[in-house]
XYZ file of C-alpha atoms in Angstrom:
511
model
C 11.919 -19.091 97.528
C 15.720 -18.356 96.387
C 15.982 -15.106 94.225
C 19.420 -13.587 93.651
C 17.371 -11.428 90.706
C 20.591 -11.265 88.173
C 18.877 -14.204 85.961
C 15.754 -12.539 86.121
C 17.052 -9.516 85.156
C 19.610 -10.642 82.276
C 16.460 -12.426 80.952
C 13.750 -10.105 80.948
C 15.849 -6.339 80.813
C 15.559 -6.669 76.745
C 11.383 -7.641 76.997
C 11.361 -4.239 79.084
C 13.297 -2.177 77.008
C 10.719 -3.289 73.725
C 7.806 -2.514 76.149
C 9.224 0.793 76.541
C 10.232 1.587 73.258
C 6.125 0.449 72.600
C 4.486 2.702 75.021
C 7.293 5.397 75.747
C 9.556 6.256 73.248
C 7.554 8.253 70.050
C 11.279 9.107 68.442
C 12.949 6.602 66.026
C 16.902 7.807 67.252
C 15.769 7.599 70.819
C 14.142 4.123 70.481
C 18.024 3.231 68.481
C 19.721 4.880 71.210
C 17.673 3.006 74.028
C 17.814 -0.360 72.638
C 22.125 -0.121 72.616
C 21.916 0.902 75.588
C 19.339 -2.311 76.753
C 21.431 -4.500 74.684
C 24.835 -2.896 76.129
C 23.049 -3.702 80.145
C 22.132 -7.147 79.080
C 25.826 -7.798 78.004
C 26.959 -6.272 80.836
C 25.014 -8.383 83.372
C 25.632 -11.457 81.090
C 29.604 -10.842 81.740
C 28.770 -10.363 85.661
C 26.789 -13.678 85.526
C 29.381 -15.748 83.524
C 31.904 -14.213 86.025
C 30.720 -15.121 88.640
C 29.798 -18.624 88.050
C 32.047 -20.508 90.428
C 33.342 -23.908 88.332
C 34.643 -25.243 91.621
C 31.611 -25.452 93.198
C 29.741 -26.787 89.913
C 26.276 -27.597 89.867
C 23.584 -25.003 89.069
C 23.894 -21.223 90.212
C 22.294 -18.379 90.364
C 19.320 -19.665 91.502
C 15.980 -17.931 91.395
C 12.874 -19.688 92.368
C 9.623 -19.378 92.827
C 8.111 -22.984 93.977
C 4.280 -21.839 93.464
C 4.583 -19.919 90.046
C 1.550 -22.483 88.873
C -0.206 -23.892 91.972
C -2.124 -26.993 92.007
C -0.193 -29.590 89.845
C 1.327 -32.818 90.579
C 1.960 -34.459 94.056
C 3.847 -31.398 95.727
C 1.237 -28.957 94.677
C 3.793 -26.778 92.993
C 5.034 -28.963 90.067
C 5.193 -25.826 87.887
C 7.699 -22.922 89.133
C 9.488 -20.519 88.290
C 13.279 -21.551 87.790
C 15.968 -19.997 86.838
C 19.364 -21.157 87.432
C 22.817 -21.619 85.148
C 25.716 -24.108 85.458
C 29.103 -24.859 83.668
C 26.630 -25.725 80.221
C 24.447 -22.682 80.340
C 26.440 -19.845 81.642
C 28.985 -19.541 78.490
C 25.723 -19.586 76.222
C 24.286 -16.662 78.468
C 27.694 -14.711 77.743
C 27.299 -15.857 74.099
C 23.913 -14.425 74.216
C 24.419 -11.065 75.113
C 27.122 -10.841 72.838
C 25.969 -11.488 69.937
C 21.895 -9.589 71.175
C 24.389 -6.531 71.298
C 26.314 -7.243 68.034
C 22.826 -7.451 66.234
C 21.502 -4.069 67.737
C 24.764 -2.461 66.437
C 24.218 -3.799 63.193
C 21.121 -2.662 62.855
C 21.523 1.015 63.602
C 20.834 1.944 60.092
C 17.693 0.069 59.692
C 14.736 3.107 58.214
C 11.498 0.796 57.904
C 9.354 0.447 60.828
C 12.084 1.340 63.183
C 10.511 1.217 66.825
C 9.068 -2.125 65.897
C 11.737 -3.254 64.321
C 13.954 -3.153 68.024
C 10.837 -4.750 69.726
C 10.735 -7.660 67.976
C 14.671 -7.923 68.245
C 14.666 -7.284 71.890
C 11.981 -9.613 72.626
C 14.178 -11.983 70.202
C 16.520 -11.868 73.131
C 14.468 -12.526 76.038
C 13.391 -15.848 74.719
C 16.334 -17.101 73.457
C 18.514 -16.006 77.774
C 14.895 -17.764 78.949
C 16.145 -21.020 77.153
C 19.390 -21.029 78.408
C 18.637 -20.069 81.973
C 15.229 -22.081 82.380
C 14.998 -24.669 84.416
C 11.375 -25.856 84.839
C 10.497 -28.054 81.802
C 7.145 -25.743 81.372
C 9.066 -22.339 81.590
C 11.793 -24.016 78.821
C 9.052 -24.347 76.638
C 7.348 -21.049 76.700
C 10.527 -19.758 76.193
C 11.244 -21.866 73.163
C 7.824 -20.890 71.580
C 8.493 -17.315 72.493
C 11.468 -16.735 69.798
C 9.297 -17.511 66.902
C 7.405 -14.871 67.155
C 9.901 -12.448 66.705
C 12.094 -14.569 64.522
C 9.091 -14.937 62.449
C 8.495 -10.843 61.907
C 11.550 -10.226 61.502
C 11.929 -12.127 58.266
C 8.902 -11.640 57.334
C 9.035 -7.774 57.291
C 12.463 -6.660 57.212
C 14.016 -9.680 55.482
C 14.617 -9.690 51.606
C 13.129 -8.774 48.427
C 10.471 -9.403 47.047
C 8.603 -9.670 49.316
C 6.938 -12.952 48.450
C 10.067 -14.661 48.859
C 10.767 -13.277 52.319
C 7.085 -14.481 53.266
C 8.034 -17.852 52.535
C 11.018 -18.133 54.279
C 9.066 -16.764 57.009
C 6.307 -19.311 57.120
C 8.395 -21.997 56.436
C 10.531 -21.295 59.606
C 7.460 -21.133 61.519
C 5.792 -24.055 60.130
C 8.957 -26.699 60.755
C 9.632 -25.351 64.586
C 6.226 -25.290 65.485
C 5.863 -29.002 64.345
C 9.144 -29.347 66.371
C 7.452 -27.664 69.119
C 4.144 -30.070 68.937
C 6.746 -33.324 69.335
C 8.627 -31.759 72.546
C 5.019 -30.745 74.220
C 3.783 -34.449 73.777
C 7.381 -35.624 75.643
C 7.329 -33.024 77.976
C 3.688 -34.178 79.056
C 3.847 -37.657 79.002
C 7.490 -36.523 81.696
C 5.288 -34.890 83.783
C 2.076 -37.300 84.266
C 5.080 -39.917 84.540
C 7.363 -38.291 87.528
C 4.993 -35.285 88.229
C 7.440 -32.753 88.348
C 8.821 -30.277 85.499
C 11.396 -29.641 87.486
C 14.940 -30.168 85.065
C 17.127 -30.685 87.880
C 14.935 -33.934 89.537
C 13.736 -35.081 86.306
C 17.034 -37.389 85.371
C 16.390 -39.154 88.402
C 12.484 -39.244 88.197
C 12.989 -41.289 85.239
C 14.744 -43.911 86.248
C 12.444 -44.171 89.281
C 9.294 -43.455 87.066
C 6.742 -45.852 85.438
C 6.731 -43.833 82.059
C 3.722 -43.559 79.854
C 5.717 -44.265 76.813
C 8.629 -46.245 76.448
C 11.463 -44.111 77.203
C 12.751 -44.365 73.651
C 9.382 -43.169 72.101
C 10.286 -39.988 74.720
C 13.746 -39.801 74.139
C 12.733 -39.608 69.964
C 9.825 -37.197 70.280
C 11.950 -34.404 72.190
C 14.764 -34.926 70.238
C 12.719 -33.923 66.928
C 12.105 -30.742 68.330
C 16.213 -30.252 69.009
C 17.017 -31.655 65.510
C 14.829 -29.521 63.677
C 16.345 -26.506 65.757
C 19.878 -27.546 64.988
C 19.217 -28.670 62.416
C 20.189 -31.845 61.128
C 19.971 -33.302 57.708
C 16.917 -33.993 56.382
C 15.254 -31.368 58.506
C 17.356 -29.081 57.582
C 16.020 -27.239 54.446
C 14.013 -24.236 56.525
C 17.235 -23.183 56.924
C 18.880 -21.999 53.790
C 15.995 -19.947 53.199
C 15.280 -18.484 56.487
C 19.132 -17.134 56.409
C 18.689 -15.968 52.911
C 16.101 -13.823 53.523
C 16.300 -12.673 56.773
C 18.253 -9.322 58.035
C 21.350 -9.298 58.981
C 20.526 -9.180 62.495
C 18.254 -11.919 61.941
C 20.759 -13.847 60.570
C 23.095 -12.888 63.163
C 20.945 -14.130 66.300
C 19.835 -17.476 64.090
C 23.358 -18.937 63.446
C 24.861 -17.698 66.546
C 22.295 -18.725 69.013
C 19.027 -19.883 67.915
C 20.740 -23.178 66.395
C 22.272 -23.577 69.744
C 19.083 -24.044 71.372
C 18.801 -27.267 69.207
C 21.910 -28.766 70.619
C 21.708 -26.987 74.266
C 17.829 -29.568 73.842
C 20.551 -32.255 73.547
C 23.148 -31.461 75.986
C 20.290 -30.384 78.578
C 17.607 -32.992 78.071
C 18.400 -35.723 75.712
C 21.719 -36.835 77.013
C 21.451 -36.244 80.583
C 17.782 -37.171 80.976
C 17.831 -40.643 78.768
C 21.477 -41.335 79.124
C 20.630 -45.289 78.322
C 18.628 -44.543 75.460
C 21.572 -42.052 74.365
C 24.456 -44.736 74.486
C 22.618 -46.779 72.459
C 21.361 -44.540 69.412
C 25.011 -43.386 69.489
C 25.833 -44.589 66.396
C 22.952 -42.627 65.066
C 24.053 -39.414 66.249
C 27.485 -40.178 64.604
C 26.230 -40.917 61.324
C 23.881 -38.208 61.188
C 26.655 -35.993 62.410
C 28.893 -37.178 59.432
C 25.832 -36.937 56.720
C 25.757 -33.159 58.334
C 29.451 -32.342 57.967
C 29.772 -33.914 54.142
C 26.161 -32.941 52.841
C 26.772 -29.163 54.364
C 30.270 -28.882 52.916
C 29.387 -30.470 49.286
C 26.317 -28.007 48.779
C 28.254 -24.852 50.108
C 30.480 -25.477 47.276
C 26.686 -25.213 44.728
C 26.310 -21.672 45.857
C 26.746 -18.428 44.554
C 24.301 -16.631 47.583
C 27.292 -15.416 50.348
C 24.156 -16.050 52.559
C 23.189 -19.383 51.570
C 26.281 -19.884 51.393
C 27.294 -19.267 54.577
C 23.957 -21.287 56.138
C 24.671 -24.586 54.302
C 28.859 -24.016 56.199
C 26.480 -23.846 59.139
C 24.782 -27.015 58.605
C 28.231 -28.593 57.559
C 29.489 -27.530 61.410
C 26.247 -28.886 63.244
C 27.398 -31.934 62.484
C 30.860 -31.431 64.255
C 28.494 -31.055 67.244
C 26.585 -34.292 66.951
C 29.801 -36.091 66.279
C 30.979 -34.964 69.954
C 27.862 -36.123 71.430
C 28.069 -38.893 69.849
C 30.680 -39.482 73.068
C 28.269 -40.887 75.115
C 29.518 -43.929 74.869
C 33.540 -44.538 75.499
C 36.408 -47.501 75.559
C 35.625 -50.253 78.310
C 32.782 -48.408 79.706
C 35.092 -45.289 80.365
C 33.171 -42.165 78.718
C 35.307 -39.408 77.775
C 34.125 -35.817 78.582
C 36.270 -34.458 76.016
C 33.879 -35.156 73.053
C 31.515 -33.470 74.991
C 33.326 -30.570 76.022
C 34.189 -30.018 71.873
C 30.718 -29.878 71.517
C 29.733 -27.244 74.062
C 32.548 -24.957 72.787
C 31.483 -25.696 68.966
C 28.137 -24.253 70.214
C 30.221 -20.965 71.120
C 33.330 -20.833 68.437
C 30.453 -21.177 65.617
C 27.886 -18.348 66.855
C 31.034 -15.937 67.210
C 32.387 -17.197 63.642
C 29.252 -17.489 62.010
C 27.489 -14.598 63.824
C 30.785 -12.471 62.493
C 30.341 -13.904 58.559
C 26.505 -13.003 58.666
C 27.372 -9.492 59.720
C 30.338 -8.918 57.349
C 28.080 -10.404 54.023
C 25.297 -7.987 55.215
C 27.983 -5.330 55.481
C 28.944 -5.975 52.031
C 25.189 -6.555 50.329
C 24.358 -2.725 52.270
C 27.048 -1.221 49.742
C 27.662 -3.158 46.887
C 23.784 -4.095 46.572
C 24.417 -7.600 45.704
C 25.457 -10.814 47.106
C 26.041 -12.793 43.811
C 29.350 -14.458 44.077
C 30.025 -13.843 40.381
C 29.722 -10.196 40.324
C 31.575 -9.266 42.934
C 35.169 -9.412 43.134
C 38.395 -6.957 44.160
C 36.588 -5.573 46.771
C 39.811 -5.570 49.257
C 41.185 -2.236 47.805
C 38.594 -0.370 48.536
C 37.014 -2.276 51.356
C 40.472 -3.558 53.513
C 38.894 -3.519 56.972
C 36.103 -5.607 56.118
C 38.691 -8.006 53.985
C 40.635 -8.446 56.505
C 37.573 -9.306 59.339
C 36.087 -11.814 56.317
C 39.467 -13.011 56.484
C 40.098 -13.907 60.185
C 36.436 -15.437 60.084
C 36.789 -17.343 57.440
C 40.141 -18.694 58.496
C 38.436 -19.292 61.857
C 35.852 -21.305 60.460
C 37.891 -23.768 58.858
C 39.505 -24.259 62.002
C 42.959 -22.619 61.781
C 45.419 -22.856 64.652
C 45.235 -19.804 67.048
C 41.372 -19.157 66.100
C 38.188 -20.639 68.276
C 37.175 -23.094 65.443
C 40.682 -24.706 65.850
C 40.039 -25.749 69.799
C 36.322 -26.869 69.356
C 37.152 -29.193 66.446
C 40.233 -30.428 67.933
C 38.351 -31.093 71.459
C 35.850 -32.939 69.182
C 38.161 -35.100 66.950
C 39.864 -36.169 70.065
C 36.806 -37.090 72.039
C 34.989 -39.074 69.403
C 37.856 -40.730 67.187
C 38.553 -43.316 70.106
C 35.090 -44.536 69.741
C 34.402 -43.824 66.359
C 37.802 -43.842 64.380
C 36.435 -44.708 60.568
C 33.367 -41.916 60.923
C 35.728 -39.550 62.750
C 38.378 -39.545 60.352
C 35.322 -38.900 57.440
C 34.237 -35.793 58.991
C 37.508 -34.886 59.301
C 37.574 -34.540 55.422
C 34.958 -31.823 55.836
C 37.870 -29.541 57.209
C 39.325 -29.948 53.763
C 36.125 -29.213 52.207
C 35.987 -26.315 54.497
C 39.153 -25.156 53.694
C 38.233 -25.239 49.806
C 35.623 -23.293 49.648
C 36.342 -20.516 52.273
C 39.148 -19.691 50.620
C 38.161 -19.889 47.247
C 35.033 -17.664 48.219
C 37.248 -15.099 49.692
C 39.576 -15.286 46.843
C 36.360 -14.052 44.036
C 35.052 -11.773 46.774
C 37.507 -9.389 48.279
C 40.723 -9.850 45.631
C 41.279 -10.480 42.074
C 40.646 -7.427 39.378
C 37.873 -4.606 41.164
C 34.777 -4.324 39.071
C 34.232 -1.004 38.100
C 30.633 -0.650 39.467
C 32.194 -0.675 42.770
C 34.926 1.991 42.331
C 33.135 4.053 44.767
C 32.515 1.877 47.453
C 33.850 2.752 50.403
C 34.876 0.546 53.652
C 33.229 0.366 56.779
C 32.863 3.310 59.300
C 31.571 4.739 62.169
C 29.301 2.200 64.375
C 30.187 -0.457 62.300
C 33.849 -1.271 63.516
C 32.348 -1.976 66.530
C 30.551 -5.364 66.428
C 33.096 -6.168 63.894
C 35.428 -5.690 67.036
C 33.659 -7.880 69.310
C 33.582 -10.378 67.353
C 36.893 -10.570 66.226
C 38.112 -10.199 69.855
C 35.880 -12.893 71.216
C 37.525 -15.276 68.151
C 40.897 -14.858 68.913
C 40.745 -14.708 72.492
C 39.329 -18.251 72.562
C 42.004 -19.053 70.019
C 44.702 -17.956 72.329
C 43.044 -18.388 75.864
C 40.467 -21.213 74.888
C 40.532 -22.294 78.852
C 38.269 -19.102 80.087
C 35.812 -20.950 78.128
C 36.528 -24.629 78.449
C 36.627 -24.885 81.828
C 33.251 -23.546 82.097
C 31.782 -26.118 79.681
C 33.945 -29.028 81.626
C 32.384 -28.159 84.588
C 28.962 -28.612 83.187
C 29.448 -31.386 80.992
C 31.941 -33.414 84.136
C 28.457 -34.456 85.001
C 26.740 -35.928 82.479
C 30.082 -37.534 81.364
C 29.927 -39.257 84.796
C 26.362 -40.673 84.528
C 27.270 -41.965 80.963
C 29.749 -43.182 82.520
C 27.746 -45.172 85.310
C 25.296 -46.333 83.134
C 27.842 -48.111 80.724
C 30.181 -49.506 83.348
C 26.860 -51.214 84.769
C 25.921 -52.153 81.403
C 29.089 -54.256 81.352
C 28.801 -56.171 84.840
């Protein structure tokens, strides 16, 4: 048994505080009050943990284990335990987390309906999603992963947009395409346990290569990675998406761009790549062209919209596919696999929940007082709304990937990485920058300037509560703009490696 009880508690604090807010609190300010205050904690700790993660050392930290969680399975007796652990990969998603759980709570302070259930749900939102991150038994990863639909799923379906129909929908429809993402992993995760008996995440890389599997390890390989892609998501399982943003709250929306995608490509990082590095090198070239297909298809449709919020989730699908053009990495020049690909990839999974989580919160901010988030009828909204231009401004900037912002260094890392492997799909995606560039600005441009409409004379600019997520999330932005190595270093650590394993497996591919 190793327990140093910070995972444990960074994971399962928020799960309290909803139980409490259940059973306890009667009072809809107190149950607001107590869920900043859980969400403030969590942060807190998540800082601590991130902290303290030692990037010399490397390897997995933090450790908490208990080897007989589930008795009685496989050779050992304790296949199943409980494992909690981060390394370089995991512990910048952990700070990323809490972030963004306490950005959501904040933004939700003025939420009337159903108020006490309303933090519950969001709470328990966050347990599952740290549980992902921090999981290291195969089993435990999983309950986790089936744990944030629940929440995810009420959320939109009760507090998300009018009518109420429409919200329903989106609901279902979310549910319905990651539980049949779900049903693939199970069936891989299984037929990795009855093949190496173990669930544990750190033996299982090696337990493959020793193992007999049930299933050829590219059947494997493909049904886990299904579950990912759908997460992610990539093009053509994309379209639960678009609607699930649309409709959801703004905290919703909030925790699903900035984290809840991540889990897709975390899958990737975590289990594809390092677990079935073979299979990886050679489907390369499929992860780069569905990467490019992501960053082109996103970018063209983004520029069909007139929601802010679908607009925003199709510039979210566009930058997924900056990800899978990093991992696409995997293989490199003479057997010689580059980590930096990799390393852009990790840190697009953090640049893009701070940018995106940011643009989510802003649009909501806007829709809250101009009751509307129809491109065409807004407009001019920067004289009487200047804070909020100017935040919609460093975001949007940001997520085009200008110098001196976080999208700059993640794209950069990524470009880098892939283009000496893939030059002619590199250079395509590139193009999506432009794209990006086109219609950030020219949705900024009808939204906050231009000629004020006179319906929104009145409206007034943010205030109170609300400059503070704003804050965080425009410090977090720039900080990584200016200081990206607090960050990079982590993920370099973690992704050193798999880069090495690639590495070993292509260089013996070659003798």
């Amino acid at each position: 048994m190793e327990f140093t009880g910070l995972l444990s508690a960074i994971v399962f604090l928020p799960i309290a505080g909803a139980i409490v807010i259940a059973l306890v609190l009667r009072n809809y300010n107190q149950a607001r009050i107590f869920a900043v205050a859980i969400a403030v904690i969590d942060f807190v700790l998540a800082i601590i943990a991130f902290a303290a993660y030692n990037t010399s050392a490397g390897g997995i930290q933090l450790v908490d284990r208990f080897s007989n969680w589930i008795p009685g399975l496989g050779d050992d007796g304790f296949a199943v335990q409980y494992l909690l652990g981060i390394d370089g990969l995991s512990a910048p998603l952990v700070l990323l987390t809490g972030l963004l759980g306490l950005v959501a709570v904040l933004a939700s302070w003025h939420i009337q309906l159903r108020v006490r259930e309303y933090f519950i749900w969001l709470l328990a939102l966050q347990t599952g999603v740290m549980g992902v991150f921090t999981s290291l038994d195969f089993l435990l990863f999983f309950l986790f992963w089936e744990l944030e639909l629940i929440p995810m799923f009420f959320l939109i379906a009760i507090w998300g947009s009018d009518p109420k129909s429409k919200r329903e929908y989106s609901a279902m429809k979310f549910l319905i395409f990651t539980i049949l993402g779900s049903a693939f992993m199970l069936v891989g995760i299984l037929v990795l346990f009855f093949s190496t008996g173990t669930f544990d995440m750190t033996k299982l890389p090696d337990a493959i290569r020793g193992a007999n599997l049930l299933l050829p390890a590219g059947v494997v390989f493909a049904l886990l990675f299904i579950g990912f892609a759908i997460k992610l998501p990539l093009w053509p399982l994309h379209t639960w998406l678009p609607d699930a943003h649309t409709d959801a709250p703004t905290a919703g929306s909030v925790i699903l761009a900035g984290v809840l995608l991540k889990m897709g490509a975390y899958g990737m990082f975590r289990v594809s790549i390092s677990m079935f590095p073979e299979v990886a090198q050679d489907v390369a070239w499929l992860l780069v062209a569905a990467g490019v297909i992501n960053v082109i298809y996103g970018a063209i449709v983004v520029m069909r919209q007139t929601d802010l919020k679908r607009l925003i989730a199709f510039s979210s699908i566009s930058h997924m596919g900056f990800i899978m053009i990093g991992l696409a990495s995997v293989v490199g020049v003479n057997g010689a696999v580059s980590p930096l690909g990799l390393t852009g990839a990790a840190m697009q999974m953090f640049t893009h929940g701070t940018i995106t989580g940011l643009l989510f919160l802003l649009v909501g901010m806007v829709y809250d007082k101009a009751h509307t988030r129809y491109i065409p009828d807004l407009g001019g909204l920067a004289k009487r709304m200047p804070f909020l231009a100017v935040a919609l401004l460093v975001a949007g900037l940001a997520s085009l990937g200008l110098p001196g912002t976080s999208g700059f260094v993640a794209e950069l890392l990524i470009f880098l990485g892939a283009f000496k492997v893939w030059a002619i799909p590199t250079a395509i995606a590139a193009f999506g920058v432009v794209l990006a560039a086109g219609y950030i600005l020219w949705t900024i441009q009808r939204v906050m300037f231009g000629p004020i409409k006179e319906r929104f004379s009145d409206i007034t600019d943010v205030s109170g509560i609300q400059y503070v997520p704003i804050a965080l999330l425009l410090i977090a932005i720039i900080a990584v703009g200016i200081f990206p190595s607090f960050i990079s270093d982590v993920f370099s650590s973690g992704v050193e490696p798999i880069a090495q394993s690639l590495e070993q497996v292509a260089q013996a591919r070659l003798r």
